Coordinates of C-alpha atoms and ligand atoms in Angstrom, one line a residue:
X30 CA 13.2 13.8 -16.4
X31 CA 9.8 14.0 -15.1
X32 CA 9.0 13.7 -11.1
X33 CA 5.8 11.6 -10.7
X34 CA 3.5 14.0 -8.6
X35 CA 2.0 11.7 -6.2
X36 CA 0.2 14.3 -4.4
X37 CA -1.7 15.5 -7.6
X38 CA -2.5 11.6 -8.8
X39 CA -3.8 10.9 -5.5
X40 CA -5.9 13.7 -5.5
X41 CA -7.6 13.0 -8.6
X42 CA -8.6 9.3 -7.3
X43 CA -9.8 10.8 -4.3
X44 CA -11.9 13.1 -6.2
X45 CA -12.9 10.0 -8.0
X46 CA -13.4 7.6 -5.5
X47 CA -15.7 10.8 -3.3
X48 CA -18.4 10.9 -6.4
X49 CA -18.7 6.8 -6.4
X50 CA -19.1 7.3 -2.3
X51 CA -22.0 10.0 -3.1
X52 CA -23.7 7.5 -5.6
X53 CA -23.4 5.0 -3.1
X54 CA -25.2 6.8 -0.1
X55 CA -28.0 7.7 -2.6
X56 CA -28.1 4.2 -4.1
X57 CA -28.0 2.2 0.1
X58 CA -28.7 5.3 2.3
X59 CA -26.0 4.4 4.5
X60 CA -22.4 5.4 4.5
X61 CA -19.2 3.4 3.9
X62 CA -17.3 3.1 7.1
X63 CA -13.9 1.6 8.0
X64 CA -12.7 0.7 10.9
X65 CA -8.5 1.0 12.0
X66 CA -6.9 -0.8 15.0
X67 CA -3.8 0.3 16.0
X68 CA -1.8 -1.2 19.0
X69 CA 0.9 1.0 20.9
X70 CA 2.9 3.9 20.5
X71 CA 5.1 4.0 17.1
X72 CA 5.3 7.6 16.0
X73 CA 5.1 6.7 12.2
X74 CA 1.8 4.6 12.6
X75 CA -0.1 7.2 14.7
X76 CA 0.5 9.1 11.6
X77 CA -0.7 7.0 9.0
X78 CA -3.6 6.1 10.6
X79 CA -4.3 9.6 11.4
X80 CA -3.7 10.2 7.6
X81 CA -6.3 7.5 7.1
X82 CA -8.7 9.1 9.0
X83 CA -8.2 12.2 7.3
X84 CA -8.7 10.9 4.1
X85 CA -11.9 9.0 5.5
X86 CA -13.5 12.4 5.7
X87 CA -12.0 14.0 2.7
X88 CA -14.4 11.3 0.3
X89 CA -17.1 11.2 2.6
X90 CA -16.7 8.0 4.7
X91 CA -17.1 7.1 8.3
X92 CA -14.2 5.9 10.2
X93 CA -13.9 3.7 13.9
X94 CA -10.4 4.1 15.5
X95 CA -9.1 1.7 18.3
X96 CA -6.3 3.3 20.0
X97 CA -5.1 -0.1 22.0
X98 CA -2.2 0.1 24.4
X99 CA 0.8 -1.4 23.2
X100 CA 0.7 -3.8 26.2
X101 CA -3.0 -6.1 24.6
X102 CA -2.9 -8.9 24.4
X103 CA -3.8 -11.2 20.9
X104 CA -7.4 -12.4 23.1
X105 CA -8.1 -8.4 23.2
X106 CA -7.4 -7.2 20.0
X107 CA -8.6 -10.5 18.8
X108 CA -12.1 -9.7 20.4
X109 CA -12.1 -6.5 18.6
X110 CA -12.0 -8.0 15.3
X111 CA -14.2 -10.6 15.7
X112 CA -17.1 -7.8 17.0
X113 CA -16.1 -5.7 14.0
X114 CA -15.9 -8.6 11.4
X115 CA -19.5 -9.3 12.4
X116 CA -20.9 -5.7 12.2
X117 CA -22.7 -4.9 9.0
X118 CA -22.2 -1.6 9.4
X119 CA -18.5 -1.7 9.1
X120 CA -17.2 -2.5 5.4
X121 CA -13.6 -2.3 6.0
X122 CA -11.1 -3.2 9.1
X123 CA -7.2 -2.3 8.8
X124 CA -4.7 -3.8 11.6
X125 CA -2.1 -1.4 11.2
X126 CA 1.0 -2.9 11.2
X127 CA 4.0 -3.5 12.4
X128 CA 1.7 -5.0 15.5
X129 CA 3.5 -4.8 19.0
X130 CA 6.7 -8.1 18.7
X131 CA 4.4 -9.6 21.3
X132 CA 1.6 -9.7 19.2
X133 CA 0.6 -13.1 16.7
X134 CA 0.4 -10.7 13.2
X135 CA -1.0 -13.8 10.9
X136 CA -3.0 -15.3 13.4
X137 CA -4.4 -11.5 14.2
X138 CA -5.0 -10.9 10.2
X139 CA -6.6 -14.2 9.9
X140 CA -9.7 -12.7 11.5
X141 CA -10.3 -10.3 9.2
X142 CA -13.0 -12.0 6.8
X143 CA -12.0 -11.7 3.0
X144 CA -14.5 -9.4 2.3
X145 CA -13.2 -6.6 4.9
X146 CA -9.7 -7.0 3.8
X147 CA -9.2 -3.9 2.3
X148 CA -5.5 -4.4 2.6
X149 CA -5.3 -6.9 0.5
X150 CA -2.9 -9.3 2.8
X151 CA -5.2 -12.0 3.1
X152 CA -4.2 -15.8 1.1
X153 CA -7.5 -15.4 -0.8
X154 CA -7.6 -12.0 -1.4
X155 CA -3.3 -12.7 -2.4
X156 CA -4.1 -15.8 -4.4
X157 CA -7.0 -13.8 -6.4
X158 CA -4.5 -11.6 -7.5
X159 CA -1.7 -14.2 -8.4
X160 CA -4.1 -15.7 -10.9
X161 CA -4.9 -12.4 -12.5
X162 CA -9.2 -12.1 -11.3
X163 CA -8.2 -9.9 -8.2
X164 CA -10.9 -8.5 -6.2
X165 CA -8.9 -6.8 -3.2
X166 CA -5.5 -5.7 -4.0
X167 CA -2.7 -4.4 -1.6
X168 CA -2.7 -0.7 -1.5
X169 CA 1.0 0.5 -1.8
X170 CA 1.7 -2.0 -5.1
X171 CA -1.9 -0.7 -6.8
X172 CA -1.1 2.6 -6.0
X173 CA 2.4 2.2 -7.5
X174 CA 0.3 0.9 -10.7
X175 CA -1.8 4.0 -10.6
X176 CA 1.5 6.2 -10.8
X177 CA 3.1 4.0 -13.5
X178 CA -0.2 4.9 -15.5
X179 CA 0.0 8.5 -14.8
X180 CA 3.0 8.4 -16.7
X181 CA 1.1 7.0 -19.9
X182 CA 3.8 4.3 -20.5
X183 CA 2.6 1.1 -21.2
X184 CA 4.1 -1.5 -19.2
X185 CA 3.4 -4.4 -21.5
X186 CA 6.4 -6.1 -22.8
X187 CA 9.0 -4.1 -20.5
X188 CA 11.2 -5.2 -17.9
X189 CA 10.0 -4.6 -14.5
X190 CA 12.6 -5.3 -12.0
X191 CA 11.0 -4.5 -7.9
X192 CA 13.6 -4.9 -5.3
X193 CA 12.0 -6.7 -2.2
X194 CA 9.5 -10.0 -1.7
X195 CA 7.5 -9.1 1.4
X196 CA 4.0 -10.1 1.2
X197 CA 2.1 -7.0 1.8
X198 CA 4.5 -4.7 -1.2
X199 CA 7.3 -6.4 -3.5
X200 CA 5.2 -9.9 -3.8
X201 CA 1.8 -8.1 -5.1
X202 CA 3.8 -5.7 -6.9
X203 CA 5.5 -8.4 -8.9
X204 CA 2.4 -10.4 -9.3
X205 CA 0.4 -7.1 -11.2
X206 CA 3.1 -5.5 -13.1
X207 CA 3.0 -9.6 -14.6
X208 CA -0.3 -9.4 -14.5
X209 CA -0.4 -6.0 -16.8
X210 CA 2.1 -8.0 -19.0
X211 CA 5.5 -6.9 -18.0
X212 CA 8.7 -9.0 -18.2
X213 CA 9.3 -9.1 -14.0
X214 CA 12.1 -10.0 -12.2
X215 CA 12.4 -9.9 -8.0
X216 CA 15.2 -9.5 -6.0
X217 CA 15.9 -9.7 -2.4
X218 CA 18.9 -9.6 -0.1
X219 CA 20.4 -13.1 -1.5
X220 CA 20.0 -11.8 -5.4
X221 CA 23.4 -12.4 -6.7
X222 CA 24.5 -9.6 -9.2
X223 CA 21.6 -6.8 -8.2
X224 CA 23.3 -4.0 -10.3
X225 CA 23.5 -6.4 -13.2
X226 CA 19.8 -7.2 -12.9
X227 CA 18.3 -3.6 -12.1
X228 CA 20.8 -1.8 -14.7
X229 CA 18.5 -3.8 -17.4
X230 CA 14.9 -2.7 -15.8
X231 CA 13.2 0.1 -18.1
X232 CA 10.5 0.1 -14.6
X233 CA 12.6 -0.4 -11.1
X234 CA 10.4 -0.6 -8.0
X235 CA 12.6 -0.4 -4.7
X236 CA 10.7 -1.7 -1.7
X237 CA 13.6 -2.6 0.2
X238 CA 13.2 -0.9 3.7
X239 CA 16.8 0.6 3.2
X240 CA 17.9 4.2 2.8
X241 CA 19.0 5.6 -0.2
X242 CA 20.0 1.7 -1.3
X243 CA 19.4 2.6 -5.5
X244 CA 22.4 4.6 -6.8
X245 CA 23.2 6.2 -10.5
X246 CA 25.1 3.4 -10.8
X247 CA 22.2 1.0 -10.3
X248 CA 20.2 2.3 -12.8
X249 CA 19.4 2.4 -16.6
X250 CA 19.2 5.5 -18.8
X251 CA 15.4 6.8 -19.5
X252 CA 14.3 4.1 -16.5
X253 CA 11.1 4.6 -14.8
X254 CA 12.2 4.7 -10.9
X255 CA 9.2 4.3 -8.6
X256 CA 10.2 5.2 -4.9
X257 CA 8.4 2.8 -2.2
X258 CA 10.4 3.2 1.0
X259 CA 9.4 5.6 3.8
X260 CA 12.6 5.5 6.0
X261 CA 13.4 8.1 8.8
X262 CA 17.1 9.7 9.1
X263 CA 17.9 11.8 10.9
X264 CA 14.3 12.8 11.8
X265 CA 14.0 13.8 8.4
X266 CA 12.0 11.1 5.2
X267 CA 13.8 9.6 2.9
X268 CA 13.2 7.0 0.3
X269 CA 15.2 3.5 -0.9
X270 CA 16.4 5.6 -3.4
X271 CA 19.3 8.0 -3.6
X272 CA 17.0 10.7 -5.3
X273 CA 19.6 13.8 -5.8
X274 CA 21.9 11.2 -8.1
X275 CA 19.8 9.3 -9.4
X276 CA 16.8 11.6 -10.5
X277 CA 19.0 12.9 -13.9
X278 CA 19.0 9.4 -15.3
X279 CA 15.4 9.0 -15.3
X280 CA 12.5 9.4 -17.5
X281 CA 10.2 9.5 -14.4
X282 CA 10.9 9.3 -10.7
X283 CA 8.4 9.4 -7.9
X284 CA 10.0 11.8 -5.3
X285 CA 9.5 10.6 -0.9
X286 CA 7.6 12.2 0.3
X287 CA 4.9 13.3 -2.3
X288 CA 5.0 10.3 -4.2
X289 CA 3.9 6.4 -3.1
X290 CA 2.6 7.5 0.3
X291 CA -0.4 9.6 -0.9
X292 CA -1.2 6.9 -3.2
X293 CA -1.7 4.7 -0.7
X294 CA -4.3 5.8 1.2
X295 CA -6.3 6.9 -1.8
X296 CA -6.5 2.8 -2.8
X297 CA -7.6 2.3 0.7
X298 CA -10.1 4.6 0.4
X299 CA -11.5 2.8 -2.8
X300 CA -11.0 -0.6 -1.6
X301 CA -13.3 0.5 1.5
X302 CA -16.0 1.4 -1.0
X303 CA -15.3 -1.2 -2.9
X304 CA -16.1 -3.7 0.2
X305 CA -19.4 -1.6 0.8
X306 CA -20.5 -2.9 -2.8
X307 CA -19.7 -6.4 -2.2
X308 CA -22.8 -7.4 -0.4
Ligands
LIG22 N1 1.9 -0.3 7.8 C1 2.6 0.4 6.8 N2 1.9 0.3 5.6 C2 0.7 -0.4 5.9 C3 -0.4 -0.8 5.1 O1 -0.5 -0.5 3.9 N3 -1.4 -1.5 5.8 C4 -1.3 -1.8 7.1 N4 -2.3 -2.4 7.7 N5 -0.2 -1.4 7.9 C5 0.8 -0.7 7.3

């Protein structure tokens, strides 16, 4: 069994994505910039965005923070897209979610123009990808794809099973591990028979929001087990997947932390430069 090292694949495409960002500031003299709102006070999004931040100034970019009170309203954080939608000197703009209950989340992220989108959660940028000529695809899934080719197994012809169907992971996951010709099944909280269906997956993606929710049991020998869940217990990080039983059965398994969650930012960071070049 091999533990996918997230930390060490991310690094690389950061590494990566910093030369392109050099080329870039010596090809338009300017520097690729994006821009994060967050709204409120949840712990766990003050650190990823902080993380984004971070990784902004690892590769070189600029980065605009709005730290908005969790009482805005949509008109205000509305405003702030618009003015940053229409600034050329932005590339990329981020709503980092969950938004405040309050909040209208689609009618928020409808502001964002395609070509800033560089989470990839917008019908265009979603549909793109569904009919395999993507142009901005949803961090978490691409970074998952990233990992599965760190592995060097091909995932043409195998069957990909990803547990959850929310728009912004399991849906784009499903639609590129079709896309790179694998055999793909989703399930969700109504799938009748789940061990039945994952026990057959040679790739299982969980991106179900649950703790420790894949067992041994759920799982096929030599499977490729990619981890997507961040959940807190206990103050302490755990994944979707029950790691300690589960780990022996694999050929690869990406651990949490240290494997999705660096990946993540690291396609953010391209997708930012990636929106600089679209002009
Ligand atoms: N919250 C958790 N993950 C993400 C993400 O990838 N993008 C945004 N905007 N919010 C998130």
């Amino acid at each position: 069994m091999q533990i996918i090292n997230g930390k060490e694949v991310s690094k690389s495409t950061r590494d990566k994505v910093k030369v392109m960002v050099n080329d870039f500031v010596a090809d338009k003299g300017r520097v690729p910039c994006l821009a994060v709102i967050l709204v409120g006070e949840d712990p766990a999004s003050h650190t990823y965005v902080k993380n984004k931040i971070l990784g902004c100034e690892e590769v070189g970019m600029k980065s605009l923070t709005f730290r908005e009170s969790k009482d805005s309203t949509d008109e205000h954080v509305a405003e702030i897209i618009k003015s940053l939608s229409s600034d050329e000197t932005v590339d990329g703009i981020l709503v980092q979610l969950p938004l405040p209950k309050h909040l209208d989340e689609r009618y928020l992220l409808s502001l964002i123009p395609d070509c800033k989108d560089v989470d990839g959660f917008s019908p265009n940028n979603l549909g793109l990808l569904a009919m395999n000529t993507p142009r901005t695809v949803s961090c978490t899934p691409y970074g998952v794809m990233e990992l599965l080719a760190s592995t060097g197994v091909d995932v043409a012809g195998k069957n990909a099973v990803v547990i959850g169907r929310s728009n912004t992971v399991g849906k784009p996951m499903a639609m590129l591990l079709l896309n790179a010709n694998a055999t793909v099944t989703v399930c969700h909280s109504k799938t009748v028979n789940l061990k039945e269906i994952t026990s057959n997956a040679d790739i299982l993606i969980a991106a179900i929001g649950i703790p420790n929710f894949v067992t041994e049991d759920m799982v096929k020998e030599g499977a490729i087990v990619i981890d997507v869940g961040i959940n807190r217990v206990d103050g302490k990080l755990c994944g979707d997947v029950d790691f300690a039983n589960v780990s022996s059965k694999c050929s690869h398994i990406s651990p949490v932390p240290g494997g999705v969650g660096p990946m993540t930012i690291s396609m953010l960071l391209y997708n930012t430069l990636m929106a600089a070049k679209y002009e």
